[in-house]
Short mmCIF file of C-alpha atoms in Angstrom, two decimals:
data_model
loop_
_atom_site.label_atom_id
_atom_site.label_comp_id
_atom_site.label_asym_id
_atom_site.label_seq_id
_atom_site.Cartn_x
_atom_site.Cartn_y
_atom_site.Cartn_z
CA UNK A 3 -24.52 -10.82 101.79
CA UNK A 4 -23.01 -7.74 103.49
CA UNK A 5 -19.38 -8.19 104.00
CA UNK A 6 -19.91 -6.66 107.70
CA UNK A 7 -22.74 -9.33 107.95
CA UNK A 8 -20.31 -11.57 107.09
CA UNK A 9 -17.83 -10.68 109.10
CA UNK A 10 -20.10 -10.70 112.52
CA UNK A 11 -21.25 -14.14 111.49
CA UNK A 12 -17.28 -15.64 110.99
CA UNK A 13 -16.19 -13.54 114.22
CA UNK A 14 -19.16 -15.01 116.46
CA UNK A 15 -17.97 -18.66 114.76
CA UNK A 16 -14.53 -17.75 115.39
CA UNK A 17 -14.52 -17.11 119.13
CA UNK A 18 -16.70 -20.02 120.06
CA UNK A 19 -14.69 -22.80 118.20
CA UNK A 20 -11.49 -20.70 119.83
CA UNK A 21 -12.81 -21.87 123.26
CA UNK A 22 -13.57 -25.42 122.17
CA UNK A 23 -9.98 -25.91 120.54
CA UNK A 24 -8.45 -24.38 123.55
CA UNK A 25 -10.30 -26.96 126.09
CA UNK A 26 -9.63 -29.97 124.19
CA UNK A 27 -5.91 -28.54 123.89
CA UNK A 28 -6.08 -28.77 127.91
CA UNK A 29 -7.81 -31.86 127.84
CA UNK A 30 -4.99 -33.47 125.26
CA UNK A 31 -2.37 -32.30 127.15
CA UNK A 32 -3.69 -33.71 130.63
CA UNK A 33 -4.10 -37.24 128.78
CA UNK A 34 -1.77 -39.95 130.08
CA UNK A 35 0.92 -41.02 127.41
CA UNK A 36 -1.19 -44.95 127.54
CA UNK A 37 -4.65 -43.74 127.90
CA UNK A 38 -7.68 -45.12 126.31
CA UNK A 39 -8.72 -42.09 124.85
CA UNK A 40 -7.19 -39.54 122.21
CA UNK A 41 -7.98 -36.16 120.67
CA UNK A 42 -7.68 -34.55 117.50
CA UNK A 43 -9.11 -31.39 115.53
CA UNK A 44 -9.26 -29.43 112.87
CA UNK A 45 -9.11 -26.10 111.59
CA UNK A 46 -9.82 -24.87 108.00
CA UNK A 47 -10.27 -21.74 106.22
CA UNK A 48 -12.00 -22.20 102.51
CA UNK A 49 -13.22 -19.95 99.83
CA UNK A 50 -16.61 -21.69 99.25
CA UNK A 51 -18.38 -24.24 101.55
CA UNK A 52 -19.54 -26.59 99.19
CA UNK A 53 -21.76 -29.97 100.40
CA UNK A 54 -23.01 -32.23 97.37
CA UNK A 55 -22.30 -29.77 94.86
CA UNK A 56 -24.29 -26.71 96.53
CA UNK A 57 -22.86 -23.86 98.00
CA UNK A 58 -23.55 -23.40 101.68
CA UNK A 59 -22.35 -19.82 102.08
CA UNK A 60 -24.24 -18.18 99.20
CA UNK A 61 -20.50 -18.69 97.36
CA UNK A 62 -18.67 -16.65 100.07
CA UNK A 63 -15.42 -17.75 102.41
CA UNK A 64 -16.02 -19.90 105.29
CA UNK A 65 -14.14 -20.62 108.72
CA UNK A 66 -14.59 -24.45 109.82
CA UNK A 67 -13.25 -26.48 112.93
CA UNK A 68 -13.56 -30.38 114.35
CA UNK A 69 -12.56 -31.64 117.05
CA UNK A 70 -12.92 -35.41 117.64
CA UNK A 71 -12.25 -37.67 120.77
CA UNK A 72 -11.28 -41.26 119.71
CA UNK A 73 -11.06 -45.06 121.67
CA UNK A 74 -8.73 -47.38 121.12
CA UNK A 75 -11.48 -49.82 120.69
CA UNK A 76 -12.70 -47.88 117.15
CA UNK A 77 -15.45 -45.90 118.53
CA UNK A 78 -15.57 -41.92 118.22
CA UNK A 79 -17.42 -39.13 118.71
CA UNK A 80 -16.70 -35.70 116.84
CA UNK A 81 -18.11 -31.97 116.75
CA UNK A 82 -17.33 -30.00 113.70
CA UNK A 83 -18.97 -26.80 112.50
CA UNK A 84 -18.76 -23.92 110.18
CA UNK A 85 -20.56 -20.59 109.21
CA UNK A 86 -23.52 -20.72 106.82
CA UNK A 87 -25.55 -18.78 104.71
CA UNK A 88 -28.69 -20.84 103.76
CA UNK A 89 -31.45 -18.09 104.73
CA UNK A 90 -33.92 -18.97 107.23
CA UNK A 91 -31.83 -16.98 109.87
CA UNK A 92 -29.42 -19.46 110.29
CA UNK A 93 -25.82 -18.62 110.48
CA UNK A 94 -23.84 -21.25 111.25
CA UNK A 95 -24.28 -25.17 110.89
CA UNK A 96 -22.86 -27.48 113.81
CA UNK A 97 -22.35 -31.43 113.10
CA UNK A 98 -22.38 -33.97 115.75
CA UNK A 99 -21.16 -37.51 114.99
CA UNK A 100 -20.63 -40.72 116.67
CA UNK A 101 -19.57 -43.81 115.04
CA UNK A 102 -16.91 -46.88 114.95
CA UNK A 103 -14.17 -47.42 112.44
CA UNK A 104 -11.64 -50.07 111.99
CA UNK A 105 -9.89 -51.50 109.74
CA UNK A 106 -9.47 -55.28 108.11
CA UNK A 107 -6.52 -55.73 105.43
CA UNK A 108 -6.29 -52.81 103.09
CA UNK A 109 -10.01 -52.13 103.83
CA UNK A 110 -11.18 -49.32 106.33
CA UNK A 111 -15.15 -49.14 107.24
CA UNK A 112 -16.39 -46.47 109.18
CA UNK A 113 -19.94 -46.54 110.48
CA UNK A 114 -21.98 -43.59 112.14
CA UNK A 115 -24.57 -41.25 112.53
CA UNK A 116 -24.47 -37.43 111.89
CA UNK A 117 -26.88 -34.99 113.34
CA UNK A 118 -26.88 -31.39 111.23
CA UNK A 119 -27.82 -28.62 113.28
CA UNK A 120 -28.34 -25.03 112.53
CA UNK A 121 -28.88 -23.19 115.82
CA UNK A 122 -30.76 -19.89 115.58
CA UNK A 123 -32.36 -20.71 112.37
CA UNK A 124 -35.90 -20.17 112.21
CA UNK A 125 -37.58 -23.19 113.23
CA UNK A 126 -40.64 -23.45 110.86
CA UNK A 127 -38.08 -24.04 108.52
CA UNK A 128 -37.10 -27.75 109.70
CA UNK A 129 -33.60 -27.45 108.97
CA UNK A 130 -32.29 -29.91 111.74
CA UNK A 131 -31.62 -33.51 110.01
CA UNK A 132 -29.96 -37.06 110.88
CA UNK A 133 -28.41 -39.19 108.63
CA UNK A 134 -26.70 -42.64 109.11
CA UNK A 135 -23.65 -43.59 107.14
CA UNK A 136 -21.01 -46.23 105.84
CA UNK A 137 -18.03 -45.40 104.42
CA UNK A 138 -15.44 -47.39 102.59
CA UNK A 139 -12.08 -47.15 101.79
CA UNK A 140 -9.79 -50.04 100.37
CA UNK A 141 -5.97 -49.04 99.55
CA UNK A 142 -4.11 -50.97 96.70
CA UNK A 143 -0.61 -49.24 96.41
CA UNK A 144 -0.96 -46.08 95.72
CA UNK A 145 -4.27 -46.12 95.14
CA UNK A 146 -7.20 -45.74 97.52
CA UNK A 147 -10.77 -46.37 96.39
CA UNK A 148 -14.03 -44.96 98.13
CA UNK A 149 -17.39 -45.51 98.81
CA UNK A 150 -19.87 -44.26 100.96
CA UNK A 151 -24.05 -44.94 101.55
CA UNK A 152 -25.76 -42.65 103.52
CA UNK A 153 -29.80 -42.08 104.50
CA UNK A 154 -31.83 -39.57 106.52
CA UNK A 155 -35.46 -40.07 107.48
CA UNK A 156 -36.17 -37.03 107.13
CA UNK A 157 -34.05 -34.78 105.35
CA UNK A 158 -32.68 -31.51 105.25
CA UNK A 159 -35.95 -29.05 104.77
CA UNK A 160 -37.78 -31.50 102.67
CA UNK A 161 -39.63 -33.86 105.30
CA UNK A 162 -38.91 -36.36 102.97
CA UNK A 163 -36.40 -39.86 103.25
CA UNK A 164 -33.00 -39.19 101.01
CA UNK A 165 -30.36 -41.25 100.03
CA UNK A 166 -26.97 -40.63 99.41
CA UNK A 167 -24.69 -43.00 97.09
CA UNK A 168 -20.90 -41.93 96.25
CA UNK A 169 -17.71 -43.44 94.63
CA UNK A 170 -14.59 -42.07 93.94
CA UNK A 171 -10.73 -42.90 93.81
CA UNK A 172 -7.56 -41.29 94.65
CA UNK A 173 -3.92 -41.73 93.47
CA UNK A 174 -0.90 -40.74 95.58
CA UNK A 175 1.65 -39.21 93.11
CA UNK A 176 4.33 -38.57 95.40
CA UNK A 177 4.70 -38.98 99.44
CA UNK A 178 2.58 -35.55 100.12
CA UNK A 179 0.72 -34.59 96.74
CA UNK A 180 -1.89 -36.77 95.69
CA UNK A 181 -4.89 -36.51 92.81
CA UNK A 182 -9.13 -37.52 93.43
CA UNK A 183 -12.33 -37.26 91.70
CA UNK A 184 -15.37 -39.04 92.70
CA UNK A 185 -19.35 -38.96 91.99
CA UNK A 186 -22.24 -38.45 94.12
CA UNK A 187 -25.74 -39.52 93.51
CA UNK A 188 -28.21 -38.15 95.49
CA UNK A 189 -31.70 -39.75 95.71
CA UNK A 190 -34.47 -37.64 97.56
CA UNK A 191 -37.94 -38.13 98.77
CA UNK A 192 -40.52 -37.51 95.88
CA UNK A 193 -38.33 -38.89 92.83
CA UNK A 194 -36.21 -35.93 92.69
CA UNK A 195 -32.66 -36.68 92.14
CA UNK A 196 -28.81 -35.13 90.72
CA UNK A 197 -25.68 -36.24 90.71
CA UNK A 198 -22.35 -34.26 92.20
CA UNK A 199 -18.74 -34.26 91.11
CA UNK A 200 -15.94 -33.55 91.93
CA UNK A 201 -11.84 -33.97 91.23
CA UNK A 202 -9.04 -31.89 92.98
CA UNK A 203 -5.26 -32.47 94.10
CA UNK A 204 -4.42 -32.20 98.09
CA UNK A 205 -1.03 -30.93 98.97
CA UNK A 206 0.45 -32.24 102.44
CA UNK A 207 2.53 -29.51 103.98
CA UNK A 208 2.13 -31.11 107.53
CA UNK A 209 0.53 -29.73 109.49
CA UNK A 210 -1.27 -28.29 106.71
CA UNK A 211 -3.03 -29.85 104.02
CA UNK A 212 -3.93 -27.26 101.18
CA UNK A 213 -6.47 -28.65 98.84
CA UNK A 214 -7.76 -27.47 95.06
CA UNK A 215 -10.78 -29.20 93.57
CA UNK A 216 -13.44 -28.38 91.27
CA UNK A 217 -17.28 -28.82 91.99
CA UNK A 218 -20.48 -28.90 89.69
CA UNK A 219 -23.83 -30.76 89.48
CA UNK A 220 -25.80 -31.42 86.94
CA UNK A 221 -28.89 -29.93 87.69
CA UNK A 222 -29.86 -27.48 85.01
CA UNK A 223 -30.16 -24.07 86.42
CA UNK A 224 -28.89 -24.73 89.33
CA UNK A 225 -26.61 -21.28 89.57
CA UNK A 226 -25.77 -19.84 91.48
CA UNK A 227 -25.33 -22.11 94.31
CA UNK A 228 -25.07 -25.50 92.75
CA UNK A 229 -22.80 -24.62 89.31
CA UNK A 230 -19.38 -25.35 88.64
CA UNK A 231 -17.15 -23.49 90.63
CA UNK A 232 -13.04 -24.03 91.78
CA UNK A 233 -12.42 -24.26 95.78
CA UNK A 234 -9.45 -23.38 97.28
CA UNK A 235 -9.50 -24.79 101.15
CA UNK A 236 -6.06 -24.82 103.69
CA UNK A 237 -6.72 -27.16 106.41
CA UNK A 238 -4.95 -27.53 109.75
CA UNK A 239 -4.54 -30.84 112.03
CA UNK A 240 -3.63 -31.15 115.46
#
């Protein structure tokens, strides 16, 4: 892609999540000390967007922001986005969730569904996808093992049902550095199938979180978008 292509598509990304960070800034700010409600977000700056072990951004830099608004009961509902480079027209990819999470003993459960927008993109192209998912997370010392089961109806430019099976594990080495890896299977409509992996360290330099992984598949000619590749990604949290 053109880097002044490029560079339109991050700056039109950039302004409109500036405007959504700044209202929920106002809207955290305004919220009593003992209110129901709370807000958090994101904001993250990586060299590669990288979603089951395929590049999103034609293996150029993305700019990505969340914002979420939680209850105190569990339930939540959260916008996130980030700029894209999948063809069809479409230039940046905006995620709407809502779900419930809670925790019992050292296990955590979140449930939810995710909506995957691409607004702009050319239509004919049936980009637009749900998905439903459960994630799990159970904590044993230092360690914290995952798992996560996800389906769409219809997924992601294929028309087709897909599921989504991962597992992984992560090991806290000291109080802000800690070491993952985990393993996706991915199950779509038709009796195609690959697997994803994936192992990194995260560094916890609060507010920051700078995180190092590498990425691969093993689909067989699957460069450039889906071969191995190192991602470097600095995350903020407010």
């Amino acid at each position: 892609m053109p880097h002044k292509e490029w560079f339109m598509r991050f700056s039109r990304l950039l302004a409109s999540t500036a405007v959504a960070l700044a209202m929920l800034g106002g809207a955290a700010a305004a919220q009593a000390e003992d209110a129901p409600f709370s807000f958090s977000g994101t904001a993250a700056i990586t060299n590669d967007y990288v979603f089951r072990g395929y590049s999103q951004t034609d293996s150029d830099p993305a700019f990505q922001a969340g914002l979420t608004a939680s209850h105190e009961s569990g339930f939540f509902v959260s916008a996130w986005g980030s700029n894209v480079d999948v063809g069809f027209d479409a230039d940046v990819e905006v995620d709407l969730i809502a779900g419930y999470t809670n925790s019992v003993d050292n296990l955590t459960y979140t449930v939810g569904g995710y909506y995957y927008t691409y607004p702009g993109a050319d239509g004919s192209a049936d980009l637009d996808y749900f998905e439903f998912g459960l994630d799990l997370a159970y904590a044993i010392d230092k360690v914290t093992v995952t798992g996560k089961v996800y389906y769409s109806p219809e997924f992601y430019g294929v028309s087709t049902d897909a599921w989504y099976f991962a597992g992984g594990a992560s090991v806290a080495v000291t109080d802000t550095i800690s070491v993952y890896g985990a393993i996706g299977f991915n199950e779509l409509g038709g009796g195609a199938s690959y697997q994803d992996y994936q192992g990194g360290v995260a560094i916890k330099l609060e507010p920051f979180t700078v995180d190092l992984k590498y990425t691969d598949t093993d689909v067989k000619g699957a460069a450039p978008l889906g071969d191995g590749r190192f991602v470097a990604t600095l995350t903020y949290a407010f």
